[in-house]
PDB file of C-alpha atoms in Angstrom:
ATOM      1  CA  MET A  27      -0.072  -0.244  -0.265  1.00  0.00           C
ATOM      2  CA  HIS A  28       1.546   3.467  -0.917  1.00  0.00           C
ATOM      3  CA  GLU A  29      -0.253   5.349   0.032  1.00  0.00           C
ATOM      4  CA  VAL A  30       1.268   6.141   3.201  1.00  0.00           C
ATOM      5  CA  GLY A  31       3.821   7.796   1.243  1.00  0.00           C
ATOM      6  CA  VAL A  32       1.605   9.608  -0.898  1.00  0.00           C
ATOM      7  CA  ILE A  33       0.075  10.952   2.732  1.00  0.00           C
ATOM      8  CA  SER A  34       3.375  11.584   3.942  1.00  0.00           C
ATOM      9  CA  ALA A  35       5.366  13.078   1.211  1.00  0.00           C
ATOM     10  CA  ILE A  36       1.653  15.342   0.960  1.00  0.00           C
ATOM     11  CA  LEU A  37       1.944  16.430   4.644  1.00  0.00           C
ATOM     12  CA  LYS A  38       5.672  18.081   3.784  1.00  0.00           C
ATOM     13  CA  LYS A  39       3.758  20.340   1.226  1.00  0.00           C
ATOM     14  CA  VAL A  40       0.918  20.691   3.240  1.00  0.00           C
ATOM     15  CA  GLU A  41       4.200  21.745   5.881  1.00  0.00           C
ATOM     16  CA  LYS A  42       5.612  23.776   3.604  1.00  0.00           C
ATOM     17  CA  VAL A  43       1.986  25.879   2.899  1.00  0.00           C
ATOM     18  CA  MET A  44       2.156  26.206   7.231  1.00  0.00           C
ATOM     19  CA  ASP A  45       4.940  27.716   6.919  1.00  0.00           C
ATOM     20  CA  ASP A  46       4.664  30.494   4.206  1.00  0.00           C
ATOM     21  CA  GLU A  47       1.739  31.392   4.862  1.00  0.00           C
ATOM     22  CA  ASP A  48       2.554  31.420   9.030  1.00  0.00           C
ATOM     23  CA  LEU A  49      -0.012  28.876   9.964  1.00  0.00           C
ATOM     24  CA  SER A  50       0.416  27.176  13.379  1.00  0.00           C
ATOM     25  CA  THR A  51      -2.686  25.140  12.560  1.00  0.00           C
ATOM     26  CA  CYS A  52      -3.958  22.804   9.871  1.00  0.00           C
ATOM     27  CA  ASP A  53      -7.699  21.736  10.542  1.00  0.00           C
ATOM     28  CA  THR A  54      -8.056  19.948   7.780  1.00  0.00           C
ATOM     29  CA  VAL A  55      -6.588  19.304   4.110  1.00  0.00           C
ATOM     30  CA  VAL A  56      -8.517  18.618   0.708  1.00  0.00           C
ATOM     31  CA  LEU A  57      -7.668  16.864  -1.472  1.00  0.00           C
ATOM     32  CA  GLU A  58      -8.852  16.236  -4.748  1.00  0.00           C
ATOM     33  CA  VAL A  59      -8.360  11.891  -6.179  1.00  0.00           C
ATOM     34  CA  GLY A  60      -8.915  11.072  -9.434  1.00  0.00           C
ATOM     35  CA  GLU A  61     -10.267   7.629  -9.984  1.00  0.00           C
ATOM     36  CA  LEU A  62      -7.235   7.053 -12.971  1.00  0.00           C
ATOM     37  CA  SER A  63      -4.423   9.244 -10.497  1.00  0.00           C
ATOM     38  CA  GLY A  64      -3.397   5.031  -9.127  1.00  0.00           C
ATOM     39  CA  VAL A  65      -4.008   6.337  -5.118  1.00  0.00           C
ATOM     40  CA  VAL A  66      -7.458   4.358  -3.519  1.00  0.00           C
ATOM     41  CA  PRO A  67      -9.508   7.031  -1.537  1.00  0.00           C
ATOM     42  CA  HIS A  68     -10.808   4.418   0.730  1.00  0.00           C
ATOM     43  CA  PHE A  69      -6.963   3.696   1.855  1.00  0.00           C
ATOM     44  CA  MET A  70      -6.129   7.595   2.223  1.00  0.00           C
ATOM     45  CA  GLU A  71      -8.729   7.228   4.632  1.00  0.00           C
ATOM     46  CA  GLU A  72      -8.142   4.128   6.397  1.00  0.00           C
ATOM     47  CA  CYS A  73      -3.856   5.407   6.985  1.00  0.00           C
ATOM     48  CA  TRP A  74      -4.537   9.062   6.690  1.00  0.00           C
ATOM     49  CA  PRO A  75      -4.469   8.445  11.355  1.00  0.00           C
ATOM     50  CA  ALA A  76      -1.374   6.384  11.207  1.00  0.00           C
ATOM     51  CA  ALA A  77       0.348   8.821   8.551  1.00  0.00           C
ATOM     52  CA  THR A  78      -0.625  11.703  10.927  1.00  0.00           C
ATOM     53  CA  TYR A  79       0.000   9.976  14.806  1.00  0.00           C
ATOM     54  CA  HIS A  80       2.051  12.242  16.918  1.00  0.00           C
ATOM     55  CA  THR A  81       2.794  14.508  14.581  1.00  0.00           C
ATOM     56  CA  ARG A  82       1.517  18.444  13.094  1.00  0.00           C
ATOM     57  CA  PHE A  83      -1.204  16.630  11.765  1.00  0.00           C
ATOM     58  CA  GLU A  84      -2.518  14.119  14.387  1.00  0.00           C
ATOM     59  CA  GLU A  85      -6.220  16.577  14.598  1.00  0.00           C
ATOM     60  CA  THR A  86      -6.604  17.533  11.203  1.00  0.00           C
ATOM     61  CA  LYS A  87      -9.580  15.769   9.523  1.00  0.00           C
ATOM     62  CA  LEU A  88      -9.018  14.936   5.938  1.00  0.00           C
ATOM     63  CA  GLU A  89     -11.280  15.544   2.871  1.00  0.00           C
ATOM     64  CA  MET A  90     -11.045  13.735  -0.603  1.00  0.00           C
ATOM     65  CA  LYS A  91     -12.901  14.865  -3.263  1.00  0.00           C
ATOM     66  CA  VAL A  92     -13.629  12.421  -5.713  1.00  0.00           C
ATOM     67  CA  ILE A  93     -12.725  13.035 -10.025  1.00  0.00           C
ATOM     68  CA  LYS A  94     -14.352  11.226 -12.733  1.00  0.00           C
ATOM     69  CA  GLY A  95     -12.280   8.733 -14.912  1.00  0.00           C
ATOM     70  CA  GLN A  96     -13.250   9.983 -18.416  1.00  0.00           C
ATOM     71  CA  VAL A  97     -11.556   8.595 -20.879  1.00  0.00           C
ATOM     72  CA  ARG A  98     -12.045   8.962 -25.117  1.00  0.00           C
ATOM     73  CA  CYS A  99     -11.276   5.475 -26.658  1.00  0.00           C
ATOM     74  CA  ASP A 100      -8.587   5.648 -29.443  1.00  0.00           C
ATOM     75  CA  SER A 101     -10.973   3.636 -31.913  1.00  0.00           C
ATOM     76  CA  CYS A 102     -14.222   4.914 -32.193  1.00  0.00           C
ATOM     77  CA  GLY A 103     -13.900   8.519 -29.438  1.00  0.00           C
ATOM     78  CA  GLU A 104     -16.574   7.626 -26.836  1.00  0.00           C
ATOM     79  CA  GLU A 105     -16.276   8.786 -23.936  1.00  0.00           C
ATOM     80  CA  PHE A 106     -16.654   7.299 -21.482  1.00  0.00           C
ATOM     81  CA  ASN A 107     -16.072   6.901 -18.058  1.00  0.00           C
ATOM     82  CA  ALA A 108     -13.223   4.243 -17.063  1.00  0.00           C
ATOM     83  CA  TYR A 109     -13.571   3.037 -14.325  1.00  0.00           C
ATOM     84  CA  GLU A 110     -16.993   2.244 -14.388  1.00  0.00           C
ATOM     85  CA  CYS A 111     -17.439   0.430 -17.648  1.00  0.00           C
ATOM     86  CA  ASP A 112     -13.889  -1.260 -15.923  1.00  0.00           C
ATOM     87  CA  LEU A 113     -11.764   0.411 -18.694  1.00  0.00           C
ATOM     88  CA  LYS A 114     -14.071  -1.462 -21.130  1.00  0.00           C
ATOM     89  CA  CYS A 115     -15.653   0.975 -24.721  1.00  0.00           C
ATOM     90  CA  PRO A 116     -19.498   0.697 -24.248  1.00  0.00           C
ATOM     91  CA  LYS A 117     -19.379   1.446 -28.099  1.00  0.00           C
ATOM     92  CA  CYS A 118     -16.801  -0.979 -29.536  1.00  0.00           C
ATOM     93  CA  GLY A 119     -15.689  -2.811 -26.943  1.00  0.00           C
ATOM     94  CA  GLU A 120     -11.379  -1.650 -27.121  1.00  0.00           C
ATOM     95  CA  ASP A 121     -10.139  -2.629 -23.729  1.00  0.00           C
ATOM     96  CA  ARG A 122      -6.616  -1.425 -24.473  1.00  0.00           C
ATOM     97  CA  LYS A 123      -6.141   2.577 -26.535  1.00  0.00           C
ATOM     98  CA  HIS A 124      -7.469   5.191 -24.704  1.00  0.00           C
ATOM     99  CA  THR A 125      -6.510   9.047 -23.860  1.00  0.00           C
ATOM    100  CA  PRO A 126      -7.160  10.387 -20.265  1.00  0.00           C
ATOM    101  CA  LEU A 127      -9.647  13.591 -20.421  1.00  0.00           C
ATOM    102  CA  THR A 128      -9.861  13.712 -16.811  1.00  0.00           C
ATOM    103  CA  GLY A 129      -9.242  11.257 -13.302  1.00  0.00           C
ATOM    104  CA  ARG A 130      -5.251  11.926 -13.335  1.00  0.00           C
ATOM    105  CA  GLU A 131      -5.265  14.247 -10.246  1.00  0.00           C
ATOM    106  CA  LEU A 132      -3.932  14.709  -7.012  1.00  0.00           C
ATOM    107  CA  VAL A 133      -3.969  17.897  -6.282  1.00  0.00           C
ATOM    108  CA  ILE A 134      -3.941  19.636  -2.518  1.00  0.00           C
ATOM    109  CA  LYS A 135      -6.825  21.248  -3.730  1.00  0.00           C
ATOM    110  CA  GLU A 136      -7.335  23.809   0.375  1.00  0.00           C
ATOM    111  CA  ILE A 137      -5.540  23.769   3.167  1.00  0.00           C
ATOM    112  CA  ARG A 138      -7.899  24.835   6.212  1.00  0.00           C
ATOM    113  CA  GLY A 139      -6.150  25.720   9.652  1.00  0.00           C
ATOM    114  CA  ASN A 140      -4.936  29.268  11.632  1.00  0.00           C
TER     115      ASN A 140
END
Protein backbone atom coordinates (compact mmCIF):
# COMPACT_ATOMS: atom_id res chain seq x y z
CA MET A 1 0.00 0.00 0.00
CA HIS A 2 1.78 3.15 -1.21
CA GLU A 3 -0.84 5.49 0.26
CA VAL A 4 1.24 6.04 3.43
CA GLY A 5 4.08 7.38 1.29
CA VAL A 6 1.64 9.56 -0.65
CA ILE A 7 0.25 10.96 2.60
CA SER A 8 3.77 11.64 3.86
CA ALA A 9 4.59 13.61 0.70
CA ILE A 10 1.31 15.54 0.97
CA LEU A 11 1.99 16.44 4.60
CA LYS A 12 5.45 17.75 3.71
CA LYS A 13 3.87 20.07 1.13
CA VAL A 14 1.16 21.13 3.59
CA GLU A 15 3.81 21.85 6.21
CA LYS A 16 5.71 24.05 3.75
CA VAL A 17 2.55 25.99 2.89
CA MET A 18 1.78 26.40 6.60
CA ASP A 19 5.27 27.76 7.22
CA ASP A 20 5.09 30.08 4.19
CA GLU A 21 1.64 31.37 5.20
CA ASP A 22 2.49 31.54 8.93
CA LEU A 23 -0.27 29.11 9.94
CA SER A 24 0.07 27.47 13.34
CA THR A 25 -2.66 24.84 12.91
CA CYS A 26 -4.17 22.83 10.10
CA ASP A 27 -7.76 21.77 10.72
CA THR A 28 -8.49 20.11 7.37
CA VAL A 29 -6.66 19.05 4.22
CA VAL A 30 -8.89 18.81 1.14
CA LEU A 31 -7.64 16.66 -1.74
CA GLU A 32 -8.90 16.06 -5.25
CA VAL A 33 -8.20 12.42 -6.11
CA GLY A 34 -8.77 11.16 -9.63
CA GLU A 35 -10.12 7.69 -10.24
CA LEU A 36 -7.17 7.09 -12.59
CA SER A 37 -4.49 8.55 -10.28
CA GLY A 38 -3.41 5.22 -8.82
CA VAL A 39 -4.45 6.36 -5.34
CA VAL A 40 -7.35 4.58 -3.63
CA PRO A 41 -9.40 7.06 -1.53
CA HIS A 42 -10.58 4.34 0.87
CA PHE A 43 -6.96 3.37 1.64
CA MET A 44 -6.03 7.03 2.09
CA GLU A 45 -8.78 7.39 4.70
CA GLU A 46 -7.63 4.23 6.48
CA CYS A 47 -3.95 5.26 6.48
CA TRP A 48 -4.47 8.90 7.49
CA PRO A 49 -4.65 8.31 11.29
CA ALA A 50 -1.48 6.18 11.32
CA ALA A 51 0.43 8.60 9.05
CA THR A 52 -0.48 11.60 11.22
CA TYR A 53 -0.07 9.91 14.62
CA HIS A 54 2.17 11.93 16.96
CA THR A 55 2.68 14.67 14.37
CA ARG A 56 1.41 18.24 14.23
CA PHE A 57 -1.34 16.88 11.94
CA GLU A 58 -2.73 14.33 14.40
CA GLU A 59 -6.02 16.29 14.79
CA THR A 60 -6.21 17.30 11.12
CA LYS A 61 -9.16 15.97 9.14
CA LEU A 62 -8.86 14.63 5.61
CA GLU A 63 -11.52 15.42 3.00
CA MET A 64 -11.39 14.02 -0.50
CA LYS A 65 -13.28 14.85 -3.64
CA VAL A 66 -13.13 12.08 -6.23
CA ILE A 67 -12.67 13.21 -9.84
CA LYS A 68 -14.28 10.87 -12.38
CA GLY A 69 -11.91 9.02 -14.70
CA GLN A 70 -13.14 10.07 -18.12
CA VAL A 71 -11.33 8.72 -21.20
CA ARG A 72 -11.73 8.85 -24.97
CA CYS A 73 -11.52 5.60 -26.90
CA ASP A 74 -8.73 5.90 -29.49
CA SER A 75 -10.55 3.46 -31.78
CA CYS A 76 -14.01 5.00 -32.03
CA GLY A 77 -13.85 8.34 -30.19
CA GLU A 78 -16.42 7.43 -27.54
CA GLU A 79 -15.96 9.25 -24.20
CA PHE A 80 -16.79 7.22 -21.10
CA ASN A 81 -15.97 6.67 -17.45
CA ALA A 82 -13.09 4.20 -17.42
CA TYR A 83 -13.66 3.16 -13.81
CA GLU A 84 -17.36 2.41 -14.24
CA CYS A 85 -16.79 0.56 -17.54
CA ASP A 86 -13.75 -1.36 -16.27
CA LEU A 87 -11.60 0.28 -19.00
CA LYS A 88 -13.69 -1.26 -21.78
CA CYS A 89 -15.27 1.05 -24.35
CA PRO A 90 -19.07 0.62 -24.17
CA LYS A 91 -19.40 1.44 -27.87
CA CYS A 92 -16.74 -0.71 -29.62
CA GLY A 93 -15.34 -2.94 -26.86
CA GLU A 94 -11.73 -1.63 -27.07
CA ASP A 95 -10.01 -2.28 -23.75
CA ARG A 96 -6.45 -1.05 -24.31
CA LYS A 97 -6.16 2.23 -26.23
CA HIS A 98 -7.78 5.18 -24.45
CA THR A 99 -6.73 8.80 -23.94
CA PRO A 100 -7.32 10.08 -20.39
CA LEU A 101 -9.39 13.27 -20.22
CA THR A 102 -9.92 13.64 -16.47
CA GLY A 103 -9.25 11.65 -13.33
CA ARG A 104 -5.45 11.52 -13.16
CA GLU A 105 -5.32 14.31 -10.57
CA LEU A 106 -3.94 14.18 -7.07
CA VAL A 107 -4.17 17.77 -5.91
CA ILE A 108 -4.08 19.53 -2.56
CA LYS A 109 -7.16 21.66 -3.17
CA GLU A 110 -7.41 23.41 0.17
CA ILE A 111 -5.66 23.74 3.53
CA ARG A 112 -7.89 25.02 6.32
CA GLY A 113 -6.14 26.37 9.37
CA ASN A 114 -5.17 29.32 11.53
